mmCIF file of C-alpha atoms and ligand atoms in Angstrom:
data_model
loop_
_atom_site.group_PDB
_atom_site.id
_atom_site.type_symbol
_atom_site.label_atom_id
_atom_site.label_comp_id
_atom_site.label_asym_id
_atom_site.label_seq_id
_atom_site.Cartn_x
_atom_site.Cartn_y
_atom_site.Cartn_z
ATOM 1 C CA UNK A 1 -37.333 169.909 290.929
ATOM 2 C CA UNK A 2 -34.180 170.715 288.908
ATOM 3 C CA UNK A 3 -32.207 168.253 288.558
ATOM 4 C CA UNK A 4 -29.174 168.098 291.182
ATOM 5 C CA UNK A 5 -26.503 170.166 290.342
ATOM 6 C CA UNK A 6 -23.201 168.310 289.591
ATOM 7 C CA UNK A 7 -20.525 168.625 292.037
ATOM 8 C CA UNK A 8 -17.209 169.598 290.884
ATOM 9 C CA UNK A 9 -14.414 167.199 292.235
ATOM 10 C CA UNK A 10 -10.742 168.966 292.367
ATOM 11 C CA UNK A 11 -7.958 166.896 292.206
ATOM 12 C CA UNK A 12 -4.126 168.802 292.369
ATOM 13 C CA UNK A 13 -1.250 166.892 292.382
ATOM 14 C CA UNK A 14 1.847 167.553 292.094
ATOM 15 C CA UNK A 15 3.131 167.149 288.701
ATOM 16 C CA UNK A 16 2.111 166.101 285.131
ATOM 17 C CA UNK A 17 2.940 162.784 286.159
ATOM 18 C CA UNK A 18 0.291 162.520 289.268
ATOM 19 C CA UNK A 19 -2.232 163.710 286.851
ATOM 20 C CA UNK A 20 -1.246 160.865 284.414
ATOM 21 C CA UNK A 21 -1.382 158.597 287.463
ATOM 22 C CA UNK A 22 -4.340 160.038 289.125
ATOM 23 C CA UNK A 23 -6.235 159.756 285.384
ATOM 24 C CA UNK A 24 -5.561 156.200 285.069
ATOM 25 C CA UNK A 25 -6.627 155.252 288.459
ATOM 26 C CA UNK A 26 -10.095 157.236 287.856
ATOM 27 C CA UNK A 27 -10.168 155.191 284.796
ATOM 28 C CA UNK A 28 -9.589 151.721 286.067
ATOM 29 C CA UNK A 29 -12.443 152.526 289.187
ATOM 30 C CA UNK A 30 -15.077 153.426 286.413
ATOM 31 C CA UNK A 31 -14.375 151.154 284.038
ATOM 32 C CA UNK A 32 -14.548 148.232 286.586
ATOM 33 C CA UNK A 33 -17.522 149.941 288.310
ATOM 34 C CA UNK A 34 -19.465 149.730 284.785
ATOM 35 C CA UNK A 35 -18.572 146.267 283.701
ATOM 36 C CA UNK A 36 -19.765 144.919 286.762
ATOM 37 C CA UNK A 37 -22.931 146.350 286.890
ATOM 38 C CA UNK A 38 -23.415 146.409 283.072
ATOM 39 C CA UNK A 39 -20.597 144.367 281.080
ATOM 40 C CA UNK A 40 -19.923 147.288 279.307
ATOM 41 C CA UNK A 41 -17.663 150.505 279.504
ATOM 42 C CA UNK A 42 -18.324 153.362 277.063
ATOM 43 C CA UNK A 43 -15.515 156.188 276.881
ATOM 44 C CA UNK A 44 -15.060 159.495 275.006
ATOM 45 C CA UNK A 45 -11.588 160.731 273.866
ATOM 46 C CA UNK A 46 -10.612 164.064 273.308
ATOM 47 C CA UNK A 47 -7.392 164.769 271.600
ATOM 48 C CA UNK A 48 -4.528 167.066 272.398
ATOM 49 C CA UNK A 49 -2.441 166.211 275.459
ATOM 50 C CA UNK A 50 -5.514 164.052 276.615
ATOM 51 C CA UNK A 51 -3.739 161.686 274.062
ATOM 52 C CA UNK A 52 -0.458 161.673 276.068
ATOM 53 C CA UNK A 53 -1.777 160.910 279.248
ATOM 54 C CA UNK A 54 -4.264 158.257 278.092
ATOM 55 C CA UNK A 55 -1.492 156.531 276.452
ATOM 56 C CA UNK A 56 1.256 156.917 279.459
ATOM 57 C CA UNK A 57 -1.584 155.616 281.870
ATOM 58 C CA UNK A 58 -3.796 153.256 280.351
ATOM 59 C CA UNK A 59 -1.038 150.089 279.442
ATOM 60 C CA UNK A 60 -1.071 149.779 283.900
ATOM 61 C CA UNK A 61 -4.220 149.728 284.387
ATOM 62 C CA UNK A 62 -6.302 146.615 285.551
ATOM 63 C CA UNK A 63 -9.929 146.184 283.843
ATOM 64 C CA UNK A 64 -11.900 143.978 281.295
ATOM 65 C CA UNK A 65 -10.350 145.416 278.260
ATOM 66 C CA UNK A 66 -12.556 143.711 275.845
ATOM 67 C CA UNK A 67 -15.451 145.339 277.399
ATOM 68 C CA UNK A 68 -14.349 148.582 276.480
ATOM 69 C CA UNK A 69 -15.951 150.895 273.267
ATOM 70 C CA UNK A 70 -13.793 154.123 272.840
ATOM 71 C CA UNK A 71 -15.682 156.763 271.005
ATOM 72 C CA UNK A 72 -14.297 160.624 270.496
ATOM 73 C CA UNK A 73 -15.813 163.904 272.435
ATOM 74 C CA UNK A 74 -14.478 165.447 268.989
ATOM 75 C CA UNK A 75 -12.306 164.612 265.843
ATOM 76 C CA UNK A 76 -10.366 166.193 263.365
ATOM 77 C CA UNK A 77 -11.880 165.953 259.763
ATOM 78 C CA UNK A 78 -8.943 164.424 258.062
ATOM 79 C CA UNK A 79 -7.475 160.856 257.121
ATOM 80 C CA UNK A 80 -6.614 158.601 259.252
ATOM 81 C CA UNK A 81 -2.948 158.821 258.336
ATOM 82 C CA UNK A 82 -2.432 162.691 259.486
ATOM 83 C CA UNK A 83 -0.856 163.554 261.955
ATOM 84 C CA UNK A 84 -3.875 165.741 263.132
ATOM 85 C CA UNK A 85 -5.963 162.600 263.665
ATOM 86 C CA UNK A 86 -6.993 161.780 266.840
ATOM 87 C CA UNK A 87 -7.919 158.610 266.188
ATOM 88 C CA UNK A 88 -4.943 157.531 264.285
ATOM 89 C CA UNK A 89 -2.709 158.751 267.859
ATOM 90 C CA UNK A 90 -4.955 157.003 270.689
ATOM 91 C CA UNK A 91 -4.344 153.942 268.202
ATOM 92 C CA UNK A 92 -0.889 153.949 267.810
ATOM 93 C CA UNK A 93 -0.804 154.312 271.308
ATOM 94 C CA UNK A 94 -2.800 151.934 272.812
ATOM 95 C CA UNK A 95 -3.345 149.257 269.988
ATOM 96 C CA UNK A 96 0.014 147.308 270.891
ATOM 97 C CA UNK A 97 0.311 148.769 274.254
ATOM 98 C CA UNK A 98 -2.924 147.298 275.870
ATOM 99 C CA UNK A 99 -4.642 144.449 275.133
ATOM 100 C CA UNK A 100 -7.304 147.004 273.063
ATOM 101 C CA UNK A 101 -8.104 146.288 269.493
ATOM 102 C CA UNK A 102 -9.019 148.771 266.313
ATOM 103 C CA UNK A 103 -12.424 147.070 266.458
ATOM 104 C CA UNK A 104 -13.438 148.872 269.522
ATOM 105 C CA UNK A 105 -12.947 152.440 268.425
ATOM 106 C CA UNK A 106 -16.027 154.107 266.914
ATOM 107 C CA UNK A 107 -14.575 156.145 264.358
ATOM 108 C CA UNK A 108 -15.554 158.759 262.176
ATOM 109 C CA UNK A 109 -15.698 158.316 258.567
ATOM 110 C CA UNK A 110 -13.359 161.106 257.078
ATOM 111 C CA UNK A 111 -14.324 160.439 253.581
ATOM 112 C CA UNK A 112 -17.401 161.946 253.753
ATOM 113 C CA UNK A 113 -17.763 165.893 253.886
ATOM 114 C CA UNK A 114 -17.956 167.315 257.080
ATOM 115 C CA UNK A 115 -21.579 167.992 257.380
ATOM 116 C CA UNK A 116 -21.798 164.149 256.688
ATOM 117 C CA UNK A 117 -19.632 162.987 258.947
ATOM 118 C CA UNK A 118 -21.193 163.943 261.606
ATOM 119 C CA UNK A 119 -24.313 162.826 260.628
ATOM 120 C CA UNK A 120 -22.888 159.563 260.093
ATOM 121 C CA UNK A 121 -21.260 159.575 263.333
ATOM 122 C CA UNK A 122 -24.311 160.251 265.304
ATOM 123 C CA UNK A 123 -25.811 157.566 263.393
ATOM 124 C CA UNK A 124 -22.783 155.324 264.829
ATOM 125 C CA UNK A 125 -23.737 156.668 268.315
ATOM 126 C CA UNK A 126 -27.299 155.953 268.079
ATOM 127 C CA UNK A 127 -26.243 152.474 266.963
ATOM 128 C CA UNK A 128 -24.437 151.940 270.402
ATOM 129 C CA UNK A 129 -27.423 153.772 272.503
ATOM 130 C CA UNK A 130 -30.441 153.025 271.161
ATOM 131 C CA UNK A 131 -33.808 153.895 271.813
ATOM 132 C CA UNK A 132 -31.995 156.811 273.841
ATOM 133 C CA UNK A 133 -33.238 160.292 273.376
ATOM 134 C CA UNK A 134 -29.592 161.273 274.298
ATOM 135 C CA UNK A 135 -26.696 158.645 274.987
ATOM 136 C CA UNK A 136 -25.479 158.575 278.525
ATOM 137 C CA UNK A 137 -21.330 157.679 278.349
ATOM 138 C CA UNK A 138 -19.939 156.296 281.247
ATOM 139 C CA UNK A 139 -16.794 158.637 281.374
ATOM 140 C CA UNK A 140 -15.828 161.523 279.168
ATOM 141 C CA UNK A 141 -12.366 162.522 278.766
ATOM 142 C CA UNK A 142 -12.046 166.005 278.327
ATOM 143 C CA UNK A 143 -9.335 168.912 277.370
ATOM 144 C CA UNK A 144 -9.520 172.690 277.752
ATOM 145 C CA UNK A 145 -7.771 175.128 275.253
ATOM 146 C CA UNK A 146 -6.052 178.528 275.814
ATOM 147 C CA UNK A 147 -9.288 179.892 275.090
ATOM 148 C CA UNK A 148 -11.400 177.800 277.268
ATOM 149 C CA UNK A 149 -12.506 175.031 274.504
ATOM 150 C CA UNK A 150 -13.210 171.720 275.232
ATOM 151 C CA UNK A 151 -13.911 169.541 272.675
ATOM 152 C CA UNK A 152 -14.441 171.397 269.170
ATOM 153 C CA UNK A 153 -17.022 173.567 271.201
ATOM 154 C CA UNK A 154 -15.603 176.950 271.120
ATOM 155 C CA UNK A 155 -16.421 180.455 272.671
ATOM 156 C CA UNK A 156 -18.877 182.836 270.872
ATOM 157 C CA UNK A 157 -19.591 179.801 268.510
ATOM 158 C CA UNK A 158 -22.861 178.933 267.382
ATOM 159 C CA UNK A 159 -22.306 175.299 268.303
ATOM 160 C CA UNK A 160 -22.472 176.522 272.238
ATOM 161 C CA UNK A 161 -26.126 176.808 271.728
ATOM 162 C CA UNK A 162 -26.822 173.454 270.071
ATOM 163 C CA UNK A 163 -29.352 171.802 271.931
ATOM 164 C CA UNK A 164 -31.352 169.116 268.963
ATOM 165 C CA UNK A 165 -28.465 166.626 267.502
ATOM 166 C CA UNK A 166 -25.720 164.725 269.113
ATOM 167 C CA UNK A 167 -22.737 165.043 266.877
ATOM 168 C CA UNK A 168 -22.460 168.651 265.117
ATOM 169 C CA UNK A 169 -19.987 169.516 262.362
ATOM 170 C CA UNK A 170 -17.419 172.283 262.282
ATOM 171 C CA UNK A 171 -15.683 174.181 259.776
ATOM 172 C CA UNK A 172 -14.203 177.182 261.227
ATOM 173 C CA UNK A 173 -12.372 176.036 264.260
ATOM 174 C CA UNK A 174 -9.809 178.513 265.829
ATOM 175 C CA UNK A 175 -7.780 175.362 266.774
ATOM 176 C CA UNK A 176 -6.435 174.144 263.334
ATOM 177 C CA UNK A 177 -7.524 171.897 261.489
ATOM 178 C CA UNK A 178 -10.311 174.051 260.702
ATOM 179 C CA UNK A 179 -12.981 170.908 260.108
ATOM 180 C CA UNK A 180 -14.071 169.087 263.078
ATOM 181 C CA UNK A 181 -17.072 166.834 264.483
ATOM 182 C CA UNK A 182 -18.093 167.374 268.017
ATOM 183 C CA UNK A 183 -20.169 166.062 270.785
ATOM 184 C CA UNK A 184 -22.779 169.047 271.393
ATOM 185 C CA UNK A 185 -23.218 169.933 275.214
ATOM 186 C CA UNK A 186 -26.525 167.932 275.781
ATOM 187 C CA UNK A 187 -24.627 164.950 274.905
ATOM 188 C CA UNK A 188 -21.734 166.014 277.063
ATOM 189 C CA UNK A 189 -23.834 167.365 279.940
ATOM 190 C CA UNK A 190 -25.730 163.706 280.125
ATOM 191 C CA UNK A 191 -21.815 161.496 281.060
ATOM 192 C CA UNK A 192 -22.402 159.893 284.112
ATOM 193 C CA UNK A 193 -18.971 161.393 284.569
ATOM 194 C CA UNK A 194 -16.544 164.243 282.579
ATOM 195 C CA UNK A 195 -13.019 164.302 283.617
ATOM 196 C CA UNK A 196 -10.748 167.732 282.717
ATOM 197 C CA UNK A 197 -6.931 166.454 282.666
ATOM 198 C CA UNK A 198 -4.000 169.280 282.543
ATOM 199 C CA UNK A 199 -0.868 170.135 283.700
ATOM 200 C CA UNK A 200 1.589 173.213 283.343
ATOM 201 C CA UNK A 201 1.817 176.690 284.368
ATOM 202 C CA UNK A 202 0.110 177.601 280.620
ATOM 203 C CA UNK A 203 -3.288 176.679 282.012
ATOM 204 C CA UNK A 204 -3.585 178.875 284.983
ATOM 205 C CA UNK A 205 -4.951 181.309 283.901
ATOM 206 C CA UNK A 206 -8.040 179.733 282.098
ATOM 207 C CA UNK A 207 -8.238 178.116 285.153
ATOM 208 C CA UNK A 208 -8.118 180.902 287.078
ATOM 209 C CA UNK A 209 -11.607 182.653 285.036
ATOM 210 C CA UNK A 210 -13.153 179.154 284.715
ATOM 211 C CA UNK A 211 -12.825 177.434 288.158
ATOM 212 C CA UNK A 212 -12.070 180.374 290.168
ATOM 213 C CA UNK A 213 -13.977 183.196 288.886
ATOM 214 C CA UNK A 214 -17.115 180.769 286.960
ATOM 215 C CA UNK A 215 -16.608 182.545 283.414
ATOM 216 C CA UNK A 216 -18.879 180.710 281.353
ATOM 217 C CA UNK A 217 -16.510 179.658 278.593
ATOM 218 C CA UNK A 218 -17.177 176.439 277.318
ATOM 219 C CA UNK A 219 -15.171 174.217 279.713
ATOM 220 C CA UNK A 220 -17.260 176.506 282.267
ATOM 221 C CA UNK A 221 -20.261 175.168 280.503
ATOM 222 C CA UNK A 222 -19.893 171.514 281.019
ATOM 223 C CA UNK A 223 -21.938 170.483 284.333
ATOM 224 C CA UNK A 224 -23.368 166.592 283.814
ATOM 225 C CA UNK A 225 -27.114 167.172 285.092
ATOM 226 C CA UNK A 226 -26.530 163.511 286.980
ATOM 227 C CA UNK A 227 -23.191 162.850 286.704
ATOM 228 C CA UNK A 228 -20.052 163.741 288.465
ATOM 229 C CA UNK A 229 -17.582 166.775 286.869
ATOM 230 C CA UNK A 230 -13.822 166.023 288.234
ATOM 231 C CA UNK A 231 -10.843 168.409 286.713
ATOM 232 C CA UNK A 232 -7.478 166.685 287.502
ATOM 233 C CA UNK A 233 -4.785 169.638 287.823
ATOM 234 C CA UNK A 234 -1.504 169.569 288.823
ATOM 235 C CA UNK A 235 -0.353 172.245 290.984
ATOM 236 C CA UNK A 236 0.951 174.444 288.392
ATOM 237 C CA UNK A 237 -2.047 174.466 286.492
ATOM 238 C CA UNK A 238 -3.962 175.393 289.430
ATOM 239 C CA UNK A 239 -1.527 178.007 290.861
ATOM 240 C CA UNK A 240 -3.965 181.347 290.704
ATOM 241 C CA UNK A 241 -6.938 179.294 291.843
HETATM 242 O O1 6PG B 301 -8.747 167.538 269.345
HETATM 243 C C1 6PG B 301 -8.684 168.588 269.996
HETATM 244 O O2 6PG B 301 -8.128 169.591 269.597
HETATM 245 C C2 6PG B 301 -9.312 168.581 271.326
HETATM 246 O O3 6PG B 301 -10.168 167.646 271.646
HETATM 247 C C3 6PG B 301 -9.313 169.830 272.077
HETATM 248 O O4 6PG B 301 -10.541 170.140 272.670
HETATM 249 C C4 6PG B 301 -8.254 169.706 273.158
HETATM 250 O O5 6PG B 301 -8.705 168.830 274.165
HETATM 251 C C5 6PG B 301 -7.997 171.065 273.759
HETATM 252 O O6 6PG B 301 -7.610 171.935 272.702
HETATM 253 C C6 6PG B 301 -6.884 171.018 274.814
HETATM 254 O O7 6PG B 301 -5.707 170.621 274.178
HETATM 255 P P1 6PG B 301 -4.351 170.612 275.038
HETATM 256 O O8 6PG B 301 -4.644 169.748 276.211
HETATM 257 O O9 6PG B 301 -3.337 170.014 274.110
HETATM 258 O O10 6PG B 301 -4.078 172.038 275.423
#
């Protein structure tokens, strides 16, 4: 029997600030929810506005912070001081603000080439699941693009199709910077749980093809085999749905 098909959870609120609100409280549930039954809580970030409203929501939430590991649904191949990395915003925005430390982000290594990156970065992965044939995250955090991205996973791309490694490697993203590593969609299709956060009128439309008409654009394309799929919209970004 295949397995069970996930169901997909909509959530519209009002404004930008529900969705921040209704994020964090999804967060806090899960996270709680996996410490208790496992002592651990394993996240993916994606960057964008995902970064705002993980930042604006996280510092009130109530949960066992130092059972948290934050790892990234993609990253942008560059140092740690740009202003394109991820990494470098989720920390100044929660290192400080909760009681999260650097330690606890797996991070890419962005002095290595691409290609090696995210073979390294997999390796990090595999570190934190092992003996899994592909790692299970508790919650994934995920953003959708003007073109229906999510993640560094991008329509027509090759990567769509990747189906063998965890962690690819990009070098001709549409979405600057052009070098990126990426969760591939077995890795993203096995979350217990993938969350799509967004707000504003400038996201529905690609709302419109991809929840109301089921174009299979990438953010179409994520559907965990076992896990839950919840978009979080506020009413503007789900005004043609
Ligand atoms: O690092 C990135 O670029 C992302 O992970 C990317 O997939 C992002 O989530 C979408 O482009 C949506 O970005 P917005 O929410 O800012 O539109």
């Amino acid at each position: 029997m295949s397995p069970p098909v996930s169901k997909i959870v909509r959530k519209v609120v009002e404004n930008e600030e529900e969705v921040i609100r209704e994020l964090g409280a999804l967060i806090e549930k899960l996270s709680n929810e996996y410490i208790n039954e496992r002592g651990r809580f394993n996240i993916g970030l994606s960057g964008g506005s995902m970064i705002k409203f993980v930042c604006s929501g996280l510092p009130s939430i109530k949960t066992t912070w130092e059972k948290w590991s934050l790892f990234f649904c993609d990253e942008r191949h560059v140092s740690f001081t740009d202003d394109d990395s991820t990494y470098r915003l989720y920390r100044e925005g929660l290192v400080g603000n909760t009681p999260l430390t650097e330690e606890q982000f797996v991070i890419i290594n962005p002095d290595l080439d691409v290609a090696a990156a995210a073979k390294d970065y997999e390796e990090k992965l595999r570190g934190s699941f092992p003996d899994s044939e592909w790692p299970s995250f508790d919650l994934l955090l995920l953003g959708m693009g003007p073109d229906g991205h999510t993640a560094s996973l991008f329509p027509g791309h090759e990567l769509l199709e990747e189906k063998s490694i965890w962690i690819a490697a990009i070098s001709d993203s549409p979405k600057p910077p052009p070098c990126r590593v990426t969760m591939t969609f077995p890795v993203i299709n096995n979350a217990k749980c993938c969350v799509f956060a967004m707000a504003g009128q400038g996201k529905a439309d690609m709302v419109k093809r991809i929840l109301g008409d089921g174009e299979a654009l990438p953010s179409g394309m994520v559907k965990p085999v076992r896990g839950e799929l919840i978009w979080i919209l506020d009413k503007a970004a789900a005004s043609k749905l």
